[in-house]
Coordinates of C-alpha atoms in Angstrom, one line a residue:
M1 CA -79.5 149.9 73.4
R2 CA -79.6 148.2 76.5
A3 CA -81.3 144.6 76.8
P4 CA -84.1 144.1 79.5
E5 CA -82.3 143.1 82.7
D6 CA -85.2 141.5 84.5
E7 CA -88.8 140.5 83.7
A8 CA -90.2 144.0 84.8
E9 CA -88.0 145.7 82.0
R10 CA -88.9 142.8 79.5
I11 CA -92.6 143.7 80.2
D12 CA -92.1 147.4 79.7
W13 CA -90.5 146.6 76.3
V14 CA -93.5 144.6 75.1
A15 CA -95.9 146.9 76.6
L16 CA -94.4 149.9 74.8
A17 CA -94.0 148.0 71.5
R18 CA -97.7 146.9 71.6
A19 CA -99.2 150.4 72.7
P20 CA -101.5 152.1 70.1
R21 CA -99.9 154.6 67.7
I22 CA -96.2 153.1 68.8
G23 CA -94.8 151.7 65.5
P24 CA -91.2 150.7 65.2
V25 CA -90.3 154.3 64.0
T26 CA -91.7 155.8 67.2
F27 CA -90.6 153.3 69.4
F28 CA -86.8 153.8 68.7
Q29 CA -87.0 157.6 68.6
L30 CA -88.6 157.3 72.2
I31 CA -85.7 155.0 73.2
A32 CA -83.3 157.3 71.7
R33 CA -84.9 160.2 73.7
Y34 CA -85.3 158.3 77.1
G35 CA -83.1 155.5 77.4
T36 CA -85.4 152.5 78.0
P37 CA -89.1 151.5 77.7
G38 CA -89.5 151.9 81.4
D39 CA -88.1 155.5 81.2
V40 CA -90.4 156.3 78.2
L41 CA -93.6 155.2 80.1
S42 CA -92.7 157.1 83.4
A43 CA -92.0 160.2 81.4
M44 CA -95.1 159.7 79.1
P45 CA -97.7 158.4 81.5
Y46 CA -100.5 159.0 78.7
I47 CA -99.2 156.4 76.2
S48 CA -101.7 153.8 76.6
A49 CA -99.4 150.8 77.2
D50 CA -100.9 147.8 79.1
R51 CA -98.3 146.3 81.4
D52 CA -100.7 143.6 82.5
A53 CA -101.5 142.5 79.0
A54 CA -97.5 142.4 78.2
H55 CA -97.2 140.2 81.3
R56 CA -99.9 137.8 80.2
E57 CA -98.5 137.7 76.8
L58 CA -95.0 136.9 78.0
E59 CA -96.5 134.0 80.2
A60 CA -98.8 132.7 77.3
A61 CA -95.4 132.6 75.2
H62 CA -93.7 130.6 77.5
S63 CA -96.5 128.0 78.0
L64 CA -96.6 127.8 74.1
G65 CA -92.7 126.9 74.1
A66 CA -92.2 130.3 72.5
D67 CA -89.8 133.3 73.3
I68 CA -90.3 137.1 72.9
L69 CA -87.2 138.7 71.9
T70 CA -86.4 142.2 72.1
A71 CA -84.2 144.0 69.5
A72 CA -81.6 144.5 72.2
D73 CA -81.4 140.8 73.3
A74 CA -78.2 138.9 72.5
G75 CA -80.4 136.3 70.7
F76 CA -82.1 138.6 68.6
P77 CA -81.3 137.5 64.7
G78 CA -78.3 139.6 63.6
A79 CA -79.8 140.1 60.3
L80 CA -82.9 141.9 61.6
S81 CA -80.8 144.1 63.9
T82 CA -79.3 145.8 60.6
L83 CA -82.8 147.1 59.7
S84 CA -83.7 150.8 60.3
P85 CA -85.9 150.2 62.2
P86 CA -85.6 146.6 63.3
P87 CA -89.0 145.1 64.7
P88 CA -88.8 146.1 68.4
V89 CA -90.1 142.5 69.6
I90 CA -90.2 139.4 67.7
T91 CA -92.0 136.1 68.8
V92 CA -90.2 132.8 68.0
R93 CA -91.0 129.3 68.6
G94 CA -88.5 126.3 67.5
Q95 CA -84.7 126.0 67.1
V96 CA -83.5 129.5 67.7
D97 CA -79.9 128.4 66.9
L98 CA -80.6 128.3 63.3
F99 CA -80.6 132.2 63.4
A100 CA -76.8 131.8 63.6
K101 CA -76.6 130.2 60.2
P102 CA -76.8 132.2 56.9
A103 CA -80.2 132.2 55.1
I104 CA -81.7 132.7 51.9
A105 CA -85.3 133.8 51.4
L106 CA -87.3 131.6 48.9
V107 CA -90.7 133.3 47.8
G108 CA -93.0 133.0 45.0
A109 CA -96.6 132.4 43.6
R110 CA -99.3 130.8 45.6
D111 CA -100.7 129.3 42.4
A112 CA -97.4 127.8 41.4
S113 CA -96.8 125.7 38.5
A114 CA -95.8 122.0 38.8
A115 CA -92.2 123.3 37.4
G116 CA -92.2 126.1 39.9
R117 CA -92.8 123.9 42.8
K118 CA -90.2 121.5 41.5
I119 CA -87.5 124.3 41.3
A120 CA -88.4 125.7 44.7
R121 CA -88.0 122.0 46.1
Q122 CA -84.7 121.6 44.5
L123 CA -83.5 125.1 45.6
A124 CA -84.3 124.5 49.1
A125 CA -82.7 121.1 49.3
G126 CA -79.7 122.2 47.6
L127 CA -79.2 125.4 49.7
G128 CA -79.8 123.3 52.9
A129 CA -77.0 120.7 51.6
A130 CA -74.7 123.9 51.0
G131 CA -75.2 124.9 54.7
F132 CA -78.0 127.5 54.2
V133 CA -81.2 127.8 56.1
T134 CA -84.3 128.8 54.0
V135 CA -86.8 131.6 55.0
S136 CA -90.3 131.9 53.5
G137 CA -93.8 132.8 54.6
L138 CA -95.5 129.4 54.8
A139 CA -98.1 130.4 52.2
R140 CA -99.3 127.9 49.7
G141 CA -97.3 127.1 46.6
I142 CA -93.6 128.3 46.6
D143 CA -93.5 128.9 50.3
G144 CA -94.9 125.5 51.4
E145 CA -92.6 123.5 48.9
A146 CA -89.6 125.5 50.1
H147 CA -90.3 124.8 53.9
A148 CA -91.1 121.1 53.4
A149 CA -87.9 120.5 51.2
S150 CA -85.6 122.0 53.9
L151 CA -86.8 120.7 57.1
E152 CA -84.1 118.5 57.7
T153 CA -81.4 121.2 57.2
G154 CA -83.2 124.1 58.6
T155 CA -86.2 126.7 57.6
I156 CA -87.6 129.7 59.2
A157 CA -91.4 130.5 58.8
V158 CA -92.4 134.2 59.1
L159 CA -96.1 134.5 59.8
A160 CA -98.2 137.6 59.2
G161 CA -100.6 136.7 62.1
S162 CA -99.0 135.7 65.6
V163 CA -96.9 132.2 66.0
D164 CA -100.2 130.6 67.5
Q165 CA -102.3 131.2 64.5
V166 CA -101.8 128.6 61.7
Y167 CA -102.5 130.2 58.3
P168 CA -103.4 129.0 55.7
P169 CA -105.3 126.2 58.0
Q170 CA -104.1 123.5 55.3
H171 CA -100.4 123.8 56.3
G172 CA -101.3 122.6 59.8
D173 CA -98.9 119.8 59.5
L174 CA -96.2 121.7 58.0
Y175 CA -96.5 124.5 60.8
Q176 CA -95.9 121.8 63.3
A177 CA -92.9 120.3 61.4
V178 CA -91.3 123.7 61.1
C179 CA -92.1 124.3 64.9
E180 CA -90.1 120.9 65.7
Q181 CA -87.3 121.3 63.1
G182 CA -87.2 125.2 62.1
I183 CA -88.2 128.3 63.6
I184 CA -91.7 130.1 63.6
V185 CA -91.4 133.8 63.7
S186 CA -93.9 136.7 64.1
E187 CA -93.7 140.6 65.1
R188 CA -97.4 140.3 66.0
A189 CA -98.8 139.8 69.6
L190 CA -100.3 136.2 70.3
G191 CA -103.8 135.7 69.4
H192 CA -103.5 138.2 66.3
R193 CA -105.2 136.7 63.2
A194 CA -103.5 138.4 60.1
T195 CA -105.2 141.0 57.9
A196 CA -104.0 142.5 54.7
R197 CA -101.9 145.2 56.2
D198 CA -99.8 142.6 58.2
F199 CA -98.4 141.0 55.0
P200 CA -95.9 143.8 54.0
R201 CA -94.4 143.7 57.6
R202 CA -94.1 140.0 57.3
N203 CA -92.5 140.2 54.0
R204 CA -89.9 142.6 55.4
I205 CA -88.9 140.1 58.1
I206 CA -88.5 137.5 55.5
T207 CA -86.3 139.7 53.4
G208 CA -84.6 141.1 56.4
L209 CA -83.4 137.7 57.8
A210 CA -81.8 136.6 54.5
L211 CA -78.5 137.3 52.7
G212 CA -80.6 137.5 49.5
T213 CA -84.1 136.7 48.3
V214 CA -85.0 134.4 45.3
V215 CA -88.1 135.0 43.5
I216 CA -89.3 131.6 41.8
E217 CA -92.6 132.6 40.1
A218 CA -94.6 136.0 40.4
A219 CA -97.1 137.8 38.4
E220 CA -96.7 141.4 37.4
R221 CA -98.4 142.7 40.5
S222 CA -97.8 140.3 43.4
G223 CA -96.6 140.2 47.0
S224 CA -93.4 138.5 45.9
L225 CA -92.4 141.6 43.9
I226 CA -93.0 143.7 47.0
S227 CA -90.5 141.3 48.7
A228 CA -88.0 141.8 46.2
R229 CA -88.2 145.5 46.4
M230 CA -87.9 145.3 50.1
A231 CA -84.8 143.2 49.8
G232 CA -83.2 145.7 47.4
E233 CA -84.1 148.6 49.9
Q234 CA -82.3 146.4 52.8
G235 CA -79.1 146.0 50.6
R236 CA -79.7 142.4 50.0
E237 CA -79.1 140.4 46.9
V238 CA -82.2 140.1 44.7
M239 CA -82.4 137.0 42.5
A240 CA -84.9 135.3 40.3
V241 CA -85.7 132.2 38.2
P242 CA -86.5 132.9 34.7
G243 CA -89.8 131.6 33.3
S244 CA -91.6 131.4 30.1
P245 CA -92.7 134.7 28.4
L246 CA -96.2 132.7 27.9
D247 CA -96.8 131.9 31.5
P248 CA -98.2 134.9 33.5
R249 CA -96.7 133.5 36.6
A250 CA -93.3 134.3 34.9
A251 CA -94.0 137.9 34.2
G252 CA -92.9 139.5 37.4
T253 CA -89.7 137.6 37.6
N254 CA -88.9 138.1 34.2
R255 CA -89.4 141.8 34.9
L256 CA -87.0 141.5 37.7
L257 CA -84.2 140.0 35.6
R258 CA -84.6 142.7 32.9
N259 CA -84.2 145.2 35.8
G260 CA -81.1 143.8 37.1
A261 CA -81.9 140.9 39.5
T262 CA -79.4 138.0 39.5
L263 CA -80.6 135.2 37.2
V264 CA -80.4 131.9 39.2
R265 CA -80.9 128.3 37.7
H266 CA -80.0 126.1 40.6
A267 CA -78.6 126.5 44.3
G268 CA -75.0 126.8 43.0
D269 CA -76.1 130.0 41.4
V270 CA -77.7 131.3 44.6
V271 CA -74.5 130.5 46.6
E272 CA -72.1 132.1 44.2
A273 CA -74.2 135.4 44.2
V274 CA -74.0 135.7 48.0
S275 CA -70.7 134.2 48.6
A276 CA -68.8 137.4 49.0
Q277 CA -70.8 138.3 52.0
L278 CA -69.8 135.4 54.0
R279 CA -66.6 134.8 56.1
E280 CA -64.3 131.7 55.4
D281 CA -66.3 129.7 58.1
G282 CA -69.6 130.2 56.0
H283 CA -71.1 132.8 58.4
I284 CA -71.6 136.5 58.5
D285 CA -70.6 139.4 60.6
W286 CA -74.0 141.6 60.9
A287 CA -73.3 145.2 62.0
P288 CA -76.4 146.6 63.9
V289 CA -77.0 150.1 63.0
L290 CA -78.5 153.0 65.0
P291 CA -82.3 152.7 63.9
L292 CA -83.3 156.5 63.7
D293 CA -81.8 160.0 64.0
P294 CA -82.1 161.1 67.6
P295 CA -83.3 163.6 69.3
A296 CA -86.7 161.9 69.2
P297 CA -90.0 163.8 68.7
Q298 CA -92.9 163.1 71.3
P299 CA -95.7 160.9 69.9
D300 CA -97.8 164.0 68.8
Q301 CA -94.8 165.4 66.8
A302 CA -94.1 162.0 65.2
D303 CA -97.8 161.9 64.2
G304 CA -97.2 165.3 62.6
L305 CA -94.2 164.5 61.0
A306 CA -95.8 161.1 59.3
A307 CA -98.6 163.6 58.2
R308 CA -96.2 165.9 56.6
V309 CA -94.6 162.9 54.6
L310 CA -97.9 161.8 53.5
E311 CA -98.9 165.3 52.4
A312 CA -95.5 165.6 50.4
L313 CA -96.5 162.7 48.4
S314 CA -98.1 162.6 45.0
P315 CA -99.8 159.9 42.8
T316 CA -96.6 160.5 40.7
P317 CA -93.4 158.6 42.4
L318 CA -90.9 161.1 43.8
P319 CA -87.3 160.8 45.0
I320 CA -87.4 159.9 48.8
A321 CA -84.8 162.7 49.1
E322 CA -87.3 165.2 47.9
I323 CA -89.8 164.0 49.8
A324 CA -87.7 164.4 53.0
R325 CA -86.8 168.1 52.1
A326 CA -90.6 168.8 51.8
S327 CA -91.3 167.2 55.2
N328 CA -88.4 168.8 57.0
C329 CA -86.9 165.4 58.2
S330 CA -83.8 163.3 57.2
A331 CA -84.0 160.7 54.5
R332 CA -83.7 157.8 56.9
Q333 CA -86.6 159.0 59.3
C334 CA -88.7 159.6 55.8
A335 CA -87.8 156.1 54.5
A336 CA -88.7 154.5 57.8
L337 CA -92.1 156.4 58.1
L338 CA -92.7 155.7 54.5
M339 CA -92.4 151.9 55.4
E340 CA -95.1 152.4 58.1
L341 CA -97.4 154.4 55.7
E342 CA -97.1 151.4 53.3
I343 CA -97.9 148.9 55.9
D344 CA -101.2 151.1 56.6
G345 CA -101.9 151.2 52.7
K346 CA -101.3 155.0 52.4
A347 CA -98.0 155.0 50.4
L348 CA -96.1 153.0 47.9
T349 CA -92.3 152.5 47.5
H350 CA -90.8 152.1 44.1
A351 CA -87.4 150.8 42.9
G352 CA -84.8 153.6 42.5
G353 CA -85.6 155.3 45.9
L354 CA -89.1 156.6 44.8
A355 CA -92.2 156.8 46.7
S356 CA -96.0 157.7 45.9
R357 CA -99.3 158.2 47.5
T358 CA -101.7 155.2 46.8

């Protein structure tokens, strides 16, 4: 994958990434087939890619003090480059040198207890003192506490909407502080207001940026458990703080622990859990992977493959390898398409390499 060499190539990257029906899976299949986004757009003029809109978005990002990074750029976070597929483009605002430091995701309940909030602050501060950046989603509760407690040492807020959309609104001051002392990240185009389908994609980036994810409080059915599952699928450490069996906000974290997540009590436990992944200087060597298997199908063929994967699903969870065989595709392609179907609310992936229809 070659990085854009000039503004025209960068416009092509953004235009193709923002085109209707071109998700991350199809994007990298097309790159594998044709070479560059410009070559894709030349070979397939019927793709509704708006170069003018992409140019305006790049200019608006620069006016905001933000940058749009492609997955081929040298400054693209190494941790995200290992995802299959990585986001084709992300918009970042703030101290991007923090991407070079090891990161830990801290996630949990929006209606967190006082004890949960205190633990989040202590973990974030302790991890910062140990040389780690924190990653979370700028939500109420655990997210906000983690960001606020690690502003001085570095924090990354991943938004479901675009980097110019503050959500929730009451975190306006915290958002501004993260812009100045940390990094704001989003996969969405400027001006995009978050919808429910954007949060799984946001959670995937939160866990993808981190060596491991710590769940501090989570009910039995919560977005934090989705984040924990994504972290496990990405090969990252999954950790949880135990809680009282009488508190429903601890039901999800206790279940994670029962299913094999690492129990953590303080920052020292987190550092110990991920220390084997670090070099002696405290950093990590991320090895980018080929996002998908070439040769790439045409967009209509990619749509056909997604339809076959969806048809192979049932309400009962099935092994992804079995779904792939039924769909006549590789397991990697199947897993990537399941991620897109889950974002669209059509599929669910489960622990143990299983997936089902919603």
